[in-house]
mmCIF file of C-alpha atoms in Angstrom:
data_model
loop_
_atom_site.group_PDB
_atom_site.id
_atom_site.type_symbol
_atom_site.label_atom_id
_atom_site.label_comp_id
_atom_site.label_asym_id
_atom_site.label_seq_id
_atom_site.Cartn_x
_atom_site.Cartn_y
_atom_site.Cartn_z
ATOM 1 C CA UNK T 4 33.509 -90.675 -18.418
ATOM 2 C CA UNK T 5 32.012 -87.297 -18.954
ATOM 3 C CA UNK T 6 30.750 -85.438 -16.508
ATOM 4 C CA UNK T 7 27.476 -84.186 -16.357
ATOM 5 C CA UNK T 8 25.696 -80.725 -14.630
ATOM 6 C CA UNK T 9 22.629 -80.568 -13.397
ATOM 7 C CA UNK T 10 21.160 -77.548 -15.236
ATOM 8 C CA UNK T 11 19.474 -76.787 -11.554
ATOM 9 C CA UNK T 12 22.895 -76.165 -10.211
ATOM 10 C CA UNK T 13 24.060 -74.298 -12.298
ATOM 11 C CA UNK T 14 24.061 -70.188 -11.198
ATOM 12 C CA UNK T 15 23.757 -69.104 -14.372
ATOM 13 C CA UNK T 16 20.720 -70.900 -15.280
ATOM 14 C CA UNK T 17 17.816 -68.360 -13.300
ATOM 15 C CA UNK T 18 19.740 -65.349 -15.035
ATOM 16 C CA UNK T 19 19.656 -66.161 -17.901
ATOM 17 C CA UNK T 20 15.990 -67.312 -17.427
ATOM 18 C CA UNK T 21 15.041 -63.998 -16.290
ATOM 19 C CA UNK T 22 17.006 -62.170 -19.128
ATOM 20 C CA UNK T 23 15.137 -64.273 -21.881
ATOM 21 C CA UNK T 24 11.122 -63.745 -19.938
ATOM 22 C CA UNK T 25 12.317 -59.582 -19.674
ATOM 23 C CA UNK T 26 12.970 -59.805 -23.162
ATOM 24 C CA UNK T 27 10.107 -61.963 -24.624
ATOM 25 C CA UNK T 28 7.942 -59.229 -22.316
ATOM 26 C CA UNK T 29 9.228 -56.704 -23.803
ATOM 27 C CA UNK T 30 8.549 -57.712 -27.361
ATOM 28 C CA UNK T 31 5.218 -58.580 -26.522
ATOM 29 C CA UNK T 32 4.448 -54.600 -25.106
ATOM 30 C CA UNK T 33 6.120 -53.648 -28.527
ATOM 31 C CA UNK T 34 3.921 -56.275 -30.729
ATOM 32 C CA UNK T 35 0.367 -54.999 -28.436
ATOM 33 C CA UNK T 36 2.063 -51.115 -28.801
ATOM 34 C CA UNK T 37 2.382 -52.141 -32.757
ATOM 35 C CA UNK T 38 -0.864 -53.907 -33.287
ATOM 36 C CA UNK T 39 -2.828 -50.930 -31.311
ATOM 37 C CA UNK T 40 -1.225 -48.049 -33.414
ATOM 38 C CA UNK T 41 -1.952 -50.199 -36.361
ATOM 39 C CA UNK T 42 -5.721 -50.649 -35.557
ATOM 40 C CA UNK T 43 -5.895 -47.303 -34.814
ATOM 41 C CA UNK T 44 -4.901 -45.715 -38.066
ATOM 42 C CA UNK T 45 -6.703 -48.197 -40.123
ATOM 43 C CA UNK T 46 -9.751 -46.998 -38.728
ATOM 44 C CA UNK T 47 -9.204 -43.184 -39.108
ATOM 45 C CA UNK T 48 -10.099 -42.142 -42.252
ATOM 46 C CA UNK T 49 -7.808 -39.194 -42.698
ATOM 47 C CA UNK T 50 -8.032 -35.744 -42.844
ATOM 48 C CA UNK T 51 -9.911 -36.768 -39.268
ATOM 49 C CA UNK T 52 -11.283 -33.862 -37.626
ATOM 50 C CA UNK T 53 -12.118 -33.869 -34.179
ATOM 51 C CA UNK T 54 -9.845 -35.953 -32.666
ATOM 52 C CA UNK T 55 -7.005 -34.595 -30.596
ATOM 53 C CA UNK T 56 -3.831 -35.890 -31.747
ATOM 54 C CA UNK T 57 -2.015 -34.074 -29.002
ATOM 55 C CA UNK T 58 -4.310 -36.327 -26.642
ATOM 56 C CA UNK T 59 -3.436 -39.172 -28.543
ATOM 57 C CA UNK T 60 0.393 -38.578 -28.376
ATOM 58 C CA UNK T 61 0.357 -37.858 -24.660
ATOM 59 C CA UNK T 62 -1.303 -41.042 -24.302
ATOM 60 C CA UNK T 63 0.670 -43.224 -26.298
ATOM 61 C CA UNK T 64 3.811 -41.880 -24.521
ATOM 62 C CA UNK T 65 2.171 -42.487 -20.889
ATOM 63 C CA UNK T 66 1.995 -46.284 -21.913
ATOM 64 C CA UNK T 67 5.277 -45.994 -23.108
ATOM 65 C CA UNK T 68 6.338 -44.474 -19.618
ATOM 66 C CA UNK T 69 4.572 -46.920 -17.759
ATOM 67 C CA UNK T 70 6.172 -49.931 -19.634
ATOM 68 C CA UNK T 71 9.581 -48.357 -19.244
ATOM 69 C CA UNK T 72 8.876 -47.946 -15.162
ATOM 70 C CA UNK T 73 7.712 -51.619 -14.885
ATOM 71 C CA UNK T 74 10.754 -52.692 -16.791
ATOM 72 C CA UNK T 75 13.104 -50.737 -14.802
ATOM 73 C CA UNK T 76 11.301 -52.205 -11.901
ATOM 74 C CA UNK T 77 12.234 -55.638 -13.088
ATOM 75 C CA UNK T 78 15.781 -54.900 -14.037
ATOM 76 C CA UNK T 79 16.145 -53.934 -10.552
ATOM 77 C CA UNK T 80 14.999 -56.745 -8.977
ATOM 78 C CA UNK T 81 17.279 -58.581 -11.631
ATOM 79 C CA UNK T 82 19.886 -56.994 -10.348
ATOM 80 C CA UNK T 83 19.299 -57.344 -6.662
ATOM 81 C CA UNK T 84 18.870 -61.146 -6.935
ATOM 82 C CA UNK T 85 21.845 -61.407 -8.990
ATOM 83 C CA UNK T 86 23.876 -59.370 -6.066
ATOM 84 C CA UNK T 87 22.484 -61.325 -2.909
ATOM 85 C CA UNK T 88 23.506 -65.074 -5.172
ATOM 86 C CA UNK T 89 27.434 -63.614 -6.061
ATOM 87 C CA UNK T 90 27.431 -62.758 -2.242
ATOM 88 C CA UNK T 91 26.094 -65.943 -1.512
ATOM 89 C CA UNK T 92 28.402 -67.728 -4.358
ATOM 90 C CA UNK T 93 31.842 -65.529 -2.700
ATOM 91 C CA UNK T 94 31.370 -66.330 0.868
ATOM 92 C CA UNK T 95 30.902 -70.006 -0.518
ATOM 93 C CA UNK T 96 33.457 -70.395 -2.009
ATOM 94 C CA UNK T 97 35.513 -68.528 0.504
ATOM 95 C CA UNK T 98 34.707 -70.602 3.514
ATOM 96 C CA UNK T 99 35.818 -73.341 1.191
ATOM 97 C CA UNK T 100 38.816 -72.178 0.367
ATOM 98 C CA UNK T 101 39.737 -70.822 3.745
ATOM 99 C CA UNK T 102 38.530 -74.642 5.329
ATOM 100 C CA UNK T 103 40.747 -76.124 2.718
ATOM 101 C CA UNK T 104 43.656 -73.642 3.343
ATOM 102 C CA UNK T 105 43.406 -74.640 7.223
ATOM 103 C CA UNK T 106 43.301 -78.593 6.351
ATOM 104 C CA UNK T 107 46.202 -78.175 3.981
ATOM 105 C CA UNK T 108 48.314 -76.188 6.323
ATOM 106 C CA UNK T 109 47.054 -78.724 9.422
ATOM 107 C CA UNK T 110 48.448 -80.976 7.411
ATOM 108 C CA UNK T 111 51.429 -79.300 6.169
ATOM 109 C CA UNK T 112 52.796 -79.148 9.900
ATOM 110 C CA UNK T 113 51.828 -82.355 10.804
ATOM 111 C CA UNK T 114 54.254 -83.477 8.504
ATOM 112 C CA UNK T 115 56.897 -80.978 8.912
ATOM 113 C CA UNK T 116 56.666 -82.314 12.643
ATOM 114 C CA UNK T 117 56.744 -85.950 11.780
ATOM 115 C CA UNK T 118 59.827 -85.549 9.021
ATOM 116 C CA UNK T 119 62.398 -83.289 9.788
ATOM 117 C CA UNK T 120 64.368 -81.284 6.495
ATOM 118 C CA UNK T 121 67.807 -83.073 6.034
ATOM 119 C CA UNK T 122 70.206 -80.348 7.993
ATOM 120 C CA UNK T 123 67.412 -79.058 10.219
ATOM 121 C CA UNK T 124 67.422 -80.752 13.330
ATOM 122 C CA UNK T 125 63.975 -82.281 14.893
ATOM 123 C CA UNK T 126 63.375 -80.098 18.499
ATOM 124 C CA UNK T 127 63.634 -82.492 20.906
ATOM 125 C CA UNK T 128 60.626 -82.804 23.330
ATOM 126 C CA UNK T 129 61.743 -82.565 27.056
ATOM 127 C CA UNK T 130 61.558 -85.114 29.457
ATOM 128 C CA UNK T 131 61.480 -85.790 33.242
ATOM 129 C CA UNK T 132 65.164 -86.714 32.632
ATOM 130 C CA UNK T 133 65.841 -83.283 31.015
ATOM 131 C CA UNK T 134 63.824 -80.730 33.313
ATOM 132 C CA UNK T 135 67.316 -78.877 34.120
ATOM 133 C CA UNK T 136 67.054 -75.020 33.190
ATOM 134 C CA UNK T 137 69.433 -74.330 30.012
ATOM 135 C CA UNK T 138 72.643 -73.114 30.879
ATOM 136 C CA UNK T 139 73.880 -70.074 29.678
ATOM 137 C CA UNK T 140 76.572 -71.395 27.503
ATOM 138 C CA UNK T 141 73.539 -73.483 25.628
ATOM 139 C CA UNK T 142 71.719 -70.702 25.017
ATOM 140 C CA UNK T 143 74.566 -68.866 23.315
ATOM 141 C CA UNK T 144 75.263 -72.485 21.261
ATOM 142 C CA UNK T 145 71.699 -72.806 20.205
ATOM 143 C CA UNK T 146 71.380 -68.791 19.368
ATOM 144 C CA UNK T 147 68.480 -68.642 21.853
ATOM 145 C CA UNK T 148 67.950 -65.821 24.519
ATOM 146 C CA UNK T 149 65.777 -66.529 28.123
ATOM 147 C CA UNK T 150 61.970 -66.633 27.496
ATOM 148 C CA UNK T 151 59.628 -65.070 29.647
ATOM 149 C CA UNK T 152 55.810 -67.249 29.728
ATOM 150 C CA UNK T 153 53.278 -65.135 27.706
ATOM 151 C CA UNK T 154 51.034 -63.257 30.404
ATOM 152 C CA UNK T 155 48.679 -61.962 27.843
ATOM 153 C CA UNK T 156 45.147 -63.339 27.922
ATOM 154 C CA UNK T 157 43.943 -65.481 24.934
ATOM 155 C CA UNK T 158 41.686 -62.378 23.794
ATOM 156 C CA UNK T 159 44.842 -60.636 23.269
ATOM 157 C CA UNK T 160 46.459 -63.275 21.473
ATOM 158 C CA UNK T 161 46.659 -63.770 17.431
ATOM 159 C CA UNK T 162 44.793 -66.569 15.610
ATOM 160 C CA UNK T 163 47.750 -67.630 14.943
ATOM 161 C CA UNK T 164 49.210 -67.322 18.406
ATOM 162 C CA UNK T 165 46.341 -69.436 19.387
ATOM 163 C CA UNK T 166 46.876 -72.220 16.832
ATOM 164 C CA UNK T 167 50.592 -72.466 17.546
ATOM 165 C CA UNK T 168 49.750 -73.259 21.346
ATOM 166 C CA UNK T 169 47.126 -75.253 20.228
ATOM 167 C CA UNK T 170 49.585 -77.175 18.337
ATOM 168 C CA UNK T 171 51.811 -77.788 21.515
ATOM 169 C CA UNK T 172 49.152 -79.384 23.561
ATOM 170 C CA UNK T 173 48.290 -81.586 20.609
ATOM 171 C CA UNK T 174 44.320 -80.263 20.298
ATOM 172 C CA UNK T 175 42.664 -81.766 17.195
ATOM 173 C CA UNK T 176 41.113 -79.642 14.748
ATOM 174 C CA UNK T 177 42.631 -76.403 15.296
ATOM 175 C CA UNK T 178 43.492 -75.571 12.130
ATOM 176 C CA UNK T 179 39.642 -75.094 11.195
ATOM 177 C CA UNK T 180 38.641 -73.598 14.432
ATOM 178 C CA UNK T 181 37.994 -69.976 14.304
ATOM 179 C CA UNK T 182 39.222 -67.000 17.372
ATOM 180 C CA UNK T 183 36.464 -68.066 19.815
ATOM 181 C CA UNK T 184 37.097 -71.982 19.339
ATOM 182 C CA UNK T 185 40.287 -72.160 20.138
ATOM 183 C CA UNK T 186 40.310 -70.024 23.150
ATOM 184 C CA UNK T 187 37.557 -72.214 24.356
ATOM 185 C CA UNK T 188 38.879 -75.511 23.391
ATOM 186 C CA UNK T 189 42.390 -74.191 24.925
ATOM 187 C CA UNK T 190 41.075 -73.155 28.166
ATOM 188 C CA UNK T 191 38.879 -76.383 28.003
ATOM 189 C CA UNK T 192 42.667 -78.229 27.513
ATOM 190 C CA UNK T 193 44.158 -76.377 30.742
ATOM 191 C CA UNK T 194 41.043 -77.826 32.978
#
Protein backbone atom coordinates (compact mmCIF):
# COMPACT_ATOMS: atom_id res chain seq x y z
CA UNK A 1 0.00 0.00 0.00
CA UNK A 2 1.48 3.34 -0.76
CA UNK A 3 2.11 5.64 1.55
CA UNK A 4 0.85 8.92 1.58
CA UNK A 5 2.28 12.64 3.08
CA UNK A 6 0.39 15.08 4.26
CA UNK A 7 1.58 18.10 2.22
CA UNK A 8 1.15 20.04 5.83
CA UNK A 9 3.95 17.99 7.17
CA UNK A 10 6.04 18.26 4.99
CA UNK A 11 9.13 21.06 5.84
CA UNK A 12 9.61 21.85 2.60
CA UNK A 13 6.21 22.86 1.76
CA UNK A 14 6.22 26.82 3.55
CA UNK A 15 9.68 27.31 1.66
CA UNK A 16 8.92 26.69 -1.15
CA UNK A 17 5.63 28.66 -0.66
CA UNK A 18 7.49 31.64 0.26
CA UNK A 19 10.06 31.26 -2.66
CA UNK A 20 7.15 31.10 -5.30
CA UNK A 21 4.92 34.53 -3.44
CA UNK A 22 8.82 36.44 -3.42
CA UNK A 23 8.96 35.63 -6.88
CA UNK A 24 5.39 36.24 -8.24
CA UNK A 25 6.05 39.79 -6.13
CA UNK A 26 8.73 40.45 -7.75
CA UNK A 27 7.40 40.10 -11.25
CA UNK A 28 4.55 42.04 -10.40
CA UNK A 29 7.04 45.34 -9.24
CA UNK A 30 8.74 44.56 -12.69
CA UNK A 31 5.24 44.33 -14.76
CA UNK A 32 3.89 47.93 -12.59
CA UNK A 33 7.89 49.25 -13.17
CA UNK A 34 7.20 48.13 -17.06
CA UNK A 35 3.70 49.33 -17.52
CA UNK A 36 4.66 52.88 -15.75
CA UNK A 37 7.80 53.51 -18.01
CA UNK A 38 5.61 52.47 -20.83
CA UNK A 39 2.78 55.00 -20.05
CA UNK A 40 5.17 57.40 -19.51
CA UNK A 41 6.89 57.56 -22.84
CA UNK A 42 3.77 57.14 -24.76
CA UNK A 43 2.67 60.27 -23.48
CA UNK A 44 5.85 62.40 -24.09
CA UNK A 45 5.91 63.60 -27.30
CA UNK A 46 9.61 63.85 -27.90
CA UNK A 47 12.02 66.31 -28.25
CA UNK A 48 10.13 67.20 -24.65
CA UNK A 49 11.43 70.24 -23.20
CA UNK A 50 10.99 71.03 -19.77
CA UNK A 51 11.02 68.03 -18.11
CA UNK A 52 14.00 66.93 -16.09
CA UNK A 53 15.13 63.65 -17.12
CA UNK A 54 17.79 63.65 -14.46
CA UNK A 55 14.67 63.97 -12.00
CA UNK A 56 13.08 61.33 -13.71
CA UNK A 57 16.09 58.89 -13.53
CA UNK A 58 16.73 59.58 -9.87
CA UNK A 59 13.27 58.71 -9.34
CA UNK A 60 12.90 55.68 -11.17
CA UNK A 61 16.07 54.34 -9.44
CA UNK A 62 14.65 55.33 -5.80
CA UNK A 63 11.68 52.88 -6.59
CA UNK A 64 14.05 50.57 -7.76
CA UNK A 65 16.02 50.98 -4.36
CA UNK A 66 13.09 50.75 -2.38
CA UNK A 67 11.86 47.45 -4.04
CA UNK A 68 15.32 45.99 -3.71
CA UNK A 69 15.31 47.00 0.33
CA UNK A 70 11.81 45.42 0.82
CA UNK A 71 12.99 42.35 -0.98
CA UNK A 72 16.08 42.01 0.92
CA UNK A 73 13.89 42.52 3.88
CA UNK A 74 11.93 39.47 2.91
CA UNK A 75 14.82 37.28 1.97
CA UNK A 76 15.90 37.83 5.39
CA UNK A 77 13.11 36.88 7.12
CA UNK A 78 13.18 33.83 4.61
CA UNK A 79 16.15 33.02 5.83
CA UNK A 80 15.63 33.41 9.52
CA UNK A 81 12.51 31.17 9.48
CA UNK A 82 14.24 28.69 7.48
CA UNK A 83 17.22 28.69 10.30
CA UNK A 84 14.95 28.57 13.55
CA UNK A 85 12.77 25.20 11.53
CA UNK A 86 16.45 23.21 10.61
CA UNK A 87 17.22 23.98 14.37
CA UNK A 88 13.99 22.88 15.27
CA UNK A 89 14.11 19.83 12.57
CA UNK A 90 18.11 18.83 14.14
CA UNK A 91 17.33 18.82 17.74
CA UNK A 92 14.24 16.64 16.57
CA UNK A 93 15.61 14.41 15.14
CA UNK A 94 18.46 14.26 17.56
CA UNK A 95 16.49 13.62 20.68
CA UNK A 96 15.12 10.85 18.55
CA UNK A 97 17.96 9.36 17.69
CA UNK A 98 19.71 9.75 20.99
CA UNK A 99 16.12 8.18 22.79
CA UNK A 100 16.41 5.41 20.30
CA UNK A 101 20.23 4.94 20.81
CA UNK A 102 19.46 4.65 24.74
CA UNK A 103 16.43 2.05 24.11
CA UNK A 104 18.59 0.05 21.76
CA UNK A 105 21.57 -0.07 24.00
CA UNK A 106 18.96 -0.67 27.23
CA UNK A 107 18.14 -3.31 25.38
CA UNK A 108 21.34 -4.47 24.08
CA UNK A 109 22.50 -5.19 27.81
CA UNK A 110 19.51 -6.57 28.89
CA UNK A 111 20.22 -9.24 26.70
CA UNK A 112 23.86 -9.51 26.99
CA UNK A 113 22.85 -10.04 30.79
CA UNK A 114 20.17 -12.58 30.15
CA UNK A 115 22.43 -14.73 27.41
CA UNK A 116 25.86 -15.09 28.07
CA UNK A 117 28.55 -15.38 24.69
CA UNK A 118 29.51 -19.15 24.38
CA UNK A 119 33.21 -19.02 26.20
CA UNK A 120 32.37 -15.97 28.31
CA UNK A 121 31.24 -16.95 31.52
CA UNK A 122 27.85 -15.34 33.13
CA UNK A 123 29.20 -13.25 36.59
CA UNK A 124 27.69 -14.92 39.14
CA UNK A 125 25.53 -12.77 41.54
CA UNK A 126 26.59 -13.26 45.26
CA UNK A 127 24.66 -14.70 47.80
CA UNK A 128 24.25 -14.90 51.62
CA UNK A 129 26.01 -18.29 51.12
CA UNK A 130 28.95 -16.58 49.30
CA UNK A 131 29.57 -13.26 51.41
CA UNK A 132 33.32 -14.57 52.15
CA UNK A 133 35.97 -11.85 50.99
CA UNK A 134 37.96 -13.31 47.80
CA UNK A 135 41.04 -14.84 48.64
CA UNK A 136 44.08 -13.79 47.27
CA UNK A 137 44.82 -16.78 45.21
CA UNK A 138 41.18 -16.02 43.43
CA UNK A 139 42.00 -12.84 42.63
CA UNK A 140 45.20 -13.81 40.85
CA UNK A 141 42.91 -16.85 39.03
CA UNK A 142 40.25 -14.47 37.95
CA UNK A 143 42.98 -11.59 36.87
CA UNK A 144 41.24 -9.22 39.30
CA UNK A 145 43.07 -6.81 41.78
CA UNK A 146 41.22 -5.48 45.40
CA UNK A 147 38.57 -2.76 44.73
CA UNK A 148 38.24 0.13 46.75
CA UNK A 149 34.07 1.51 46.91
CA UNK A 150 33.87 4.70 44.73
CA UNK A 151 33.86 7.76 47.28
CA UNK A 152 33.15 10.25 44.62
CA UNK A 153 29.76 11.95 44.74
CA UNK A 154 27.26 11.27 41.87
CA UNK A 155 28.01 14.96 40.51
CA UNK A 156 31.39 13.75 39.92
CA UNK A 157 30.45 10.70 38.31
CA UNK A 158 30.07 10.01 34.31
CA UNK A 159 26.68 9.44 32.64
CA UNK A 160 27.85 6.50 32.08
CA UNK A 161 29.18 5.80 35.53
CA UNK A 162 25.73 6.56 36.60
CA UNK A 163 23.93 4.18 34.23
CA UNK A 164 26.26 1.29 35.01
CA UNK A 165 25.25 1.58 38.84
CA UNK A 166 21.97 2.14 37.81
CA UNK A 167 22.12 -1.07 36.07
CA UNK A 168 23.28 -2.97 39.31
CA UNK A 169 20.39 -1.96 41.41
CA UNK A 170 18.07 -2.94 38.59
CA UNK A 171 16.38 0.88 38.15
CA UNK A 172 14.04 0.95 35.12
CA UNK A 173 14.49 3.39 32.53
CA UNK A 174 17.93 4.46 32.90
CA UNK A 175 19.01 4.21 29.70
CA UNK A 176 16.75 7.35 28.69
CA UNK A 177 17.30 9.25 31.81
CA UNK A 178 19.55 12.14 31.46
CA UNK A 179 22.69 13.38 34.35
CA UNK A 180 20.15 14.83 36.82
CA UNK A 181 17.65 11.72 36.59
CA UNK A 182 19.68 9.28 37.44
CA UNK A 183 21.39 10.84 40.32
CA UNK A 184 17.97 11.48 41.62
CA UNK A 185 16.37 8.25 40.87
CA UNK A 186 19.76 6.60 42.37
CA UNK A 187 19.77 8.43 45.52
CA UNK A 188 15.89 7.90 45.53
CA UNK A 189 17.05 3.83 45.20
CA UNK A 190 19.54 4.12 48.33
CA UNK A 191 16.46 5.58 50.61
Amino acid sequence: MPTTTLRSNDPQHPILSAVRESQAALLDVVRSWTDITEQLTRRLPLPVAGIDVAGAVDRTFDLAEQTLAAQRQFALTLVGAVDRQVDTIVETVESSAHQSLGRVEERLREVEDNHPQPGRKRPEQPTADKAEAPTDETRRQNGTQDTQPDRRSFEERSVEELRDRARELEIDGRASMSKDELIAALRQHAK
